[in-house]
Amino acid sequence: MSTAAPTKSNLMAMKKSLGLARLGYDLLDRKRNIMMREMMKLIDDVNEIQGQIETTFAEAYESLQKANMTLGQNDVFRIAMSRDEADDVLIRYRSVMGIEIPDVKLTDEIRMPGYGFTSTNPLLDETYIRFVKVKQLAVKVAAVENSVYRLARAIKQSQKRANALKNIVIPNLEESIHYITGYLEEKERDEFTTLKVVKEQKNKKAN
């Protein structure tokens, strides 16, 4: 309970603080619910993408094994190492209740593989295409998982603040308001009684 003096001005200030605390709790609760809905949607996306990744990875490694068998593992490795470093990742951000959520994408076009077709075969081309799809899915799932992590952390912080308002701040203010209100009402009754006694005494003297 507050140790503030039981005055009318403090009572008014506490009532105002109580209103703001309740409003703050409602806003935090709404914010938490919106972020929860967004996070659950992203979790569904993660599960779907992870299933796609498992299938695509399996297909890509199967193609790689076939390419290694037909071209030789050393030649496939040499071709892979001759590729330039990827620079086709685009990162943007969107806001969900003030939380920056990454939106990571790759360019839609599949680039030319960068090796000669005369010394290779279609199995290597298939391997290349499938690993590009793996990369696209990996980038997507990384962005979604990062978004889930950021939202989960923000939800935890909002929940902590909401709990503090609901379980500590608001009850303390309500208790203090109840105490000060009771104190002021008792004081008014005492003052009224005192005035009544004084008035009666004056009336007796007048008579």
PDB file of N, CA, C and O in Angstrom, residues 39-78:
ATOM      1  N   MET A  39       2.788 -15.042 -34.063  1.00  0.00           N
ATOM      2  CA  MET A  39       3.785 -16.069 -33.787  1.00  0.00           C
ATOM      3  C   MET A  39       3.246 -17.469 -34.114  1.00  0.00           C
ATOM      4  O   MET A  39       3.978 -18.298 -34.685  1.00  0.00           O
ATOM      5  N   MET A  40       1.991 -17.740 -33.788  1.00  0.00           N
ATOM      6  CA  MET A  40       1.413 -19.054 -34.088  1.00  0.00           C
ATOM      7  C   MET A  40       1.350 -19.285 -35.593  1.00  0.00           C
ATOM      8  O   MET A  40       1.585 -20.401 -36.074  1.00  0.00           O
ATOM      9  N   LYS A  41       1.050 -18.234 -36.345  1.00  0.00           N
ATOM     10  CA  LYS A  41       1.036 -18.339 -37.804  1.00  0.00           C
ATOM     11  C   LYS A  41       2.430 -18.671 -38.318  1.00  0.00           C
ATOM     12  O   LYS A  41       2.604 -19.517 -39.205  1.00  0.00           O
ATOM     13  N   LEU A  42       3.431 -17.992 -37.760  1.00  0.00           N
ATOM     14  CA  LEU A  42       4.815 -18.237 -38.180  1.00  0.00           C
ATOM     15  C   LEU A  42       5.267 -19.649 -37.814  1.00  0.00           C
ATOM     16  O   LEU A  42       6.007 -20.283 -38.567  1.00  0.00           O
ATOM     17  N   ILE A  43       4.832 -20.129 -36.649  1.00  0.00           N
ATOM     18  CA  ILE A  43       5.186 -21.496 -36.237  1.00  0.00           C
ATOM     19  C   ILE A  43       4.613 -22.504 -37.227  1.00  0.00           C
ATOM     20  O   ILE A  43       5.271 -23.488 -37.582  1.00  0.00           O
ATOM     21  N   ASP A  44       3.380 -22.266 -37.673  1.00  0.00           N
ATOM     22  CA  ASP A  44       2.791 -23.137 -38.697  1.00  0.00           C
ATOM     23  C   ASP A  44       3.622 -23.098 -39.979  1.00  0.00           C
ATOM     24  O   ASP A  44       3.842 -24.131 -40.624  1.00  0.00           O
ATOM     25  N   ASP A  45       4.090 -21.883 -40.334  1.00  0.00           N
ATOM     26  CA  ASP A  45       4.932 -21.739 -41.531  1.00  0.00           C
ATOM     27  C   ASP A  45       6.239 -22.510 -41.371  1.00  0.00           C
ATOM     28  O   ASP A  45       6.710 -23.158 -42.312  1.00  0.00           O
ATOM     29  N   VAL A  46       6.831 -22.425 -40.171  1.00  0.00           N
ATOM     30  CA  VAL A  46       8.088 -23.135 -39.906  1.00  0.00           C
ATOM     31  C   VAL A  46       7.905 -24.636 -40.090  1.00  0.00           C
ATOM     32  O   VAL A  46       8.716 -25.305 -40.736  1.00  0.00           O
ATOM     33  N   ASN A  47       6.840 -25.164 -39.519  1.00  0.00           N
ATOM     34  CA  ASN A  47       6.597 -26.601 -39.625  1.00  0.00           C
ATOM     35  C   ASN A  47       6.428 -27.034 -41.075  1.00  0.00           C
ATOM     36  O   ASN A  47       6.928 -28.082 -41.500  1.00  0.00           O
ATOM     37  N   GLU A  48       5.715 -26.207 -41.843  1.00  0.00           N
ATOM     38  CA  GLU A  48       5.498 -26.536 -43.251  1.00  0.00           C
ATOM     39  C   GLU A  48       6.806 -26.479 -44.035  1.00  0.00           C
ATOM     40  O   GLU A  48       7.115 -27.382 -44.821  1.00  0.00           O
ATOM     41  N   ILE A  49       7.600 -25.420 -43.785  1.00  0.00           N
ATOM     42  CA  ILE A  49       8.859 -25.259 -44.513  1.00  0.00           C
ATOM     43  C   ILE A  49       9.849 -26.360 -44.145  1.00  0.00           C
ATOM     44  O   ILE A  49      10.575 -26.877 -45.006  1.00  0.00           O
ATOM     45  N   GLN A  50       9.905 -26.706 -42.863  1.00  0.00           N
ATOM     46  CA  GLN A  50      10.834 -27.755 -42.440  1.00  0.00           C
ATOM     47  C   GLN A  50      10.513 -29.082 -43.117  1.00  0.00           C
ATOM     48  O   GLN A  50      11.420 -29.846 -43.472  1.00  0.00           O
ATOM     49  N   GLY A  51       9.213 -29.350 -43.300  1.00  0.00           N
ATOM     50  CA  GLY A  51       8.842 -30.560 -44.026  1.00  0.00           C
ATOM     51  C   GLY A  51       9.306 -30.508 -45.467  1.00  0.00           C
ATOM     52  O   GLY A  51       9.811 -31.505 -46.015  1.00  0.00           O
ATOM     53  N   GLN A  52       9.197 -29.346 -46.083  1.00  0.00           N
ATOM     54  CA  GLN A  52       9.665 -29.170 -47.457  1.00  0.00           C
ATOM     55  C   GLN A  52      11.183 -29.312 -47.534  1.00  0.00           C
ATOM     56  O   GLN A  52      11.708 -29.897 -48.490  1.00  0.00           O
ATOM     57  N   ILE A  53      11.869 -28.761 -46.526  1.00  0.00           N
ATOM     58  CA  ILE A  53      13.334 -28.828 -46.525  1.00  0.00           C
ATOM     59  C   ILE A  53      13.808 -30.275 -46.458  1.00  0.00           C
ATOM     60  O   ILE A  53      14.745 -30.668 -47.166  1.00  0.00           O
ATOM     61  N   GLU A  54      13.190 -31.070 -45.604  1.00  0.00           N
ATOM     62  CA  GLU A  54      13.605 -32.474 -45.478  1.00  0.00           C
ATOM     63  C   GLU A  54      13.486 -33.199 -46.813  1.00  0.00           C
ATOM     64  O   GLU A  54      14.404 -33.923 -47.232  1.00  0.00           O
ATOM     65  N   THR A  55      12.358 -32.996 -47.491  1.00  0.00           N
ATOM     66  CA  THR A  55      12.150 -33.643 -48.791  1.00  0.00           C
ATOM     67  C   THR A  55      13.133 -33.120 -49.828  1.00  0.00           C
ATOM     68  O   THR A  55      13.752 -33.899 -50.570  1.00  0.00           O
ATOM     69  N   THR A  56      13.310 -31.790 -49.861  1.00  0.00           N
ATOM     70  CA  THR A  56      14.184 -31.179 -50.865  1.00  0.00           C
ATOM     71  C   THR A  56      15.641 -31.549 -50.619  1.00  0.00           C
ATOM     72  O   THR A  56      16.401 -31.792 -51.575  1.00  0.00           O
ATOM     73  N   PHE A  57      16.047 -31.577 -49.357  1.00  0.00           N
ATOM     74  CA  PHE A  57      17.416 -32.000 -49.022  1.00  0.00           C
ATOM     75  C   PHE A  57      17.659 -33.429 -49.491  1.00  0.00           C
ATOM     76  O   PHE A  57      18.705 -33.734 -50.076  1.00  0.00           O
ATOM     77  N   ALA A  58      16.713 -34.312 -49.208  1.00  0.00           N
ATOM     78  CA  ALA A  58      16.876 -35.719 -49.607  1.00  0.00           C
ATOM     79  C   ALA A  58      17.009 -35.835 -51.119  1.00  0.00           C
ATOM     80  O   ALA A  58      17.876 -36.569 -51.627  1.00  0.00           O
ATOM     81  N   GLU A  59      16.187 -35.106 -51.857  1.00  0.00           N
ATOM     82  CA  GLU A  59      16.255 -35.139 -53.315  1.00  0.00           C
ATOM     83  C   GLU A  59      17.564 -34.551 -53.824  1.00  0.00           C
ATOM     84  O   GLU A  59      18.175 -35.077 -54.776  1.00  0.00           O
ATOM     85  N   ALA A  60      18.011 -33.454 -53.177  1.00  0.00           N
ATOM     86  CA  ALA A  60      19.246 -32.805 -53.607  1.00  0.00           C
ATOM     87  C   ALA A  60      20.454 -33.716 -53.383  1.00  0.00           C
ATOM     88  O   ALA A  60      21.324 -33.831 -54.261  1.00  0.00           O
ATOM     89  N   TYR A  61      20.523 -34.371 -52.238  1.00  0.00           N
ATOM     90  CA  TYR A  61      21.663 -35.254 -51.966  1.00  0.00           C
ATOM     91  C   TYR A  61      21.620 -36.506 -52.840  1.00  0.00           C
ATOM     92  O   TYR A  61      22.674 -37.049 -53.211  1.00  0.00           O
ATOM     93  N   GLU A  62      20.434 -36.951 -53.175  1.00  0.00           N
ATOM     94  CA  GLU A  62      20.323 -38.082 -54.098  1.00  0.00           C
ATOM     95  C   GLU A  62      20.870 -37.695 -55.473  1.00  0.00           C
ATOM     96  O   GLU A  62      21.616 -38.469 -56.097  1.00  0.00           O
ATOM     97  N   SER A  63      20.527 -36.478 -55.918  1.00  0.00           N
ATOM     98  CA  SER A  63      21.060 -35.990 -57.194  1.00  0.00           C
ATOM     99  C   SER A  63      22.572 -35.812 -57.122  1.00  0.00           C
ATOM    100  O   SER A  63      23.296 -36.105 -58.085  1.00  0.00           O
ATOM    101  N   LEU A  64      23.064 -35.342 -55.977  1.00  0.00           N
ATOM    102  CA  LEU A  64      24.496 -35.143 -55.813  1.00  0.00           C
ATOM    103  C   LEU A  64      25.249 -36.475 -55.879  1.00  0.00           C
ATOM    104  O   LEU A  64      26.322 -36.566 -56.492  1.00  0.00           O
ATOM    105  N   GLN A  65      24.701 -37.481 -55.241  1.00  0.00           N
ATOM    106  CA  GLN A  65      25.334 -38.802 -55.296  1.00  0.00           C
ATOM    107  C   GLN A  65      25.414 -39.324 -56.729  1.00  0.00           C
ATOM    108  O   GLN A  65      26.434 -39.878 -57.152  1.00  0.00           O
ATOM    109  N   LYS A  66      24.360 -39.118 -57.492  1.00  0.00           N
ATOM    110  CA  LYS A  66      24.355 -39.551 -58.886  1.00  0.00           C
ATOM    111  C   LYS A  66      25.383 -38.764 -59.699  1.00  0.00           C
ATOM    112  O   LYS A  66      26.083 -39.322 -60.556  1.00  0.00           O
ATOM    113  N   ALA A  67      25.473 -37.470 -59.429  1.00  0.00           N
ATOM    114  CA  ALA A  67      26.453 -36.644 -60.141  1.00  0.00           C
ATOM    115  C   ALA A  67      27.873 -37.072 -59.784  1.00  0.00           C
ATOM    116  O   ALA A  67      28.762 -37.116 -60.649  1.00  0.00           O
ATOM    117  N   ASN A  68      28.118 -37.370 -58.510  1.00  0.00           N
ATOM    118  CA  ASN A  68      29.444 -37.839 -58.085  1.00  0.00           C
ATOM    119  C   ASN A  68      29.815 -39.151 -58.779  1.00  0.00           C
ATOM    120  O   ASN A  68      30.970 -39.362 -59.166  1.00  0.00           O
ATOM    121  N   MET A  69      28.834 -40.022 -58.949  1.00  0.00           N
ATOM    122  CA  MET A  69      29.101 -41.323 -59.568  1.00  0.00           C
ATOM    123  C   MET A  69      29.411 -41.186 -61.059  1.00  0.00           C
ATOM    124  O   MET A  69      30.254 -41.905 -61.599  1.00  0.00           O
ATOM    125  N   THR A  70      28.776 -40.244 -61.724  1.00  0.00           N
ATOM    126  CA  THR A  70      28.959 -40.118 -63.177  1.00  0.00           C
ATOM    127  C   THR A  70      30.111 -39.190 -63.549  1.00  0.00           C
ATOM    128  O   THR A  70      30.772 -39.397 -64.569  1.00  0.00           O
ATOM    129  N   LEU A  71      30.355 -38.162 -62.770  1.00  0.00           N
ATOM    130  CA  LEU A  71      31.398 -37.189 -63.089  1.00  0.00           C
ATOM    131  C   LEU A  71      32.646 -37.348 -62.226  1.00  0.00           C
ATOM    132  O   LEU A  71      33.714 -36.860 -62.606  1.00  0.00           O
ATOM    133  N   GLY A  72      32.501 -37.983 -61.108  1.00  0.00           N
ATOM    134  CA  GLY A  72      33.614 -38.097 -60.172  1.00  0.00           C
ATOM    135  C   GLY A  72      33.490 -37.052 -59.077  1.00  0.00           C
ATOM    136  O   GLY A  72      33.198 -35.882 -59.350  1.00  0.00           O
ATOM    137  N   GLN A  73      33.704 -37.476 -57.854  1.00  0.00           N
ATOM    138  CA  GLN A  73      33.513 -36.586 -56.701  1.00  0.00           C
ATOM    139  C   GLN A  73      34.461 -35.394 -56.734  1.00  0.00           C
ATOM    140  O   GLN A  73      34.069 -34.274 -56.407  1.00  0.00           O
ATOM    141  N   ASN A  74      35.689 -35.603 -57.164  1.00  0.00           N
ATOM    142  CA  ASN A  74      36.663 -34.508 -57.207  1.00  0.00           C
ATOM    143  C   ASN A  74      36.241 -33.430 -58.195  1.00  0.00           C
ATOM    144  O   ASN A  74      36.373 -32.225 -57.911  1.00  0.00           O
ATOM    145  N   ASP A  75      35.752 -33.840 -59.366  1.00  0.00           N
ATOM    146  CA  ASP A  75      35.334 -32.862 -60.365  1.00  0.00           C
ATOM    147  C   ASP A  75      34.109 -32.081 -59.884  1.00  0.00           C
ATOM    148  O   ASP A  75      34.021 -30.857 -60.074  1.00  0.00           O
ATOM    149  N   VAL A  76      33.167 -32.762 -59.261  1.00  0.00           N
ATOM    150  CA  VAL A  76      31.980 -32.076 -58.741  1.00  0.00           C
ATOM    151  C   VAL A  76      32.381 -31.089 -57.644  1.00  0.00           C
ATOM    152  O   VAL A  76      31.887 -29.951 -57.600  1.00  0.00           O
ATOM    153  N   PHE A  77      33.302 -31.495 -56.788  1.00  0.00           N
ATOM    154  CA  PHE A  77      33.778 -30.609 -55.718  1.00  0.00           C
ATOM    155  C   PHE A  77      34.477 -29.382 -56.305  1.00  0.00           C
ATOM    156  O   PHE A  77      34.276 -28.256 -55.850  1.00  0.00           O
ATOM    157  N   ARG A  78      35.310 -29.610 -57.323  1.00  0.00           N
ATOM    158  CA  ARG A  78      36.028 -28.495 -57.971  1.00  0.00           C
ATOM    159  C   ARG A  78      35.047 -27.513 -58.591  1.00  0.00           C
ATOM    160  O   ARG A  78      35.219 -26.289 -58.468  1.00  0.00           O
TER     161      ARG A  78
END
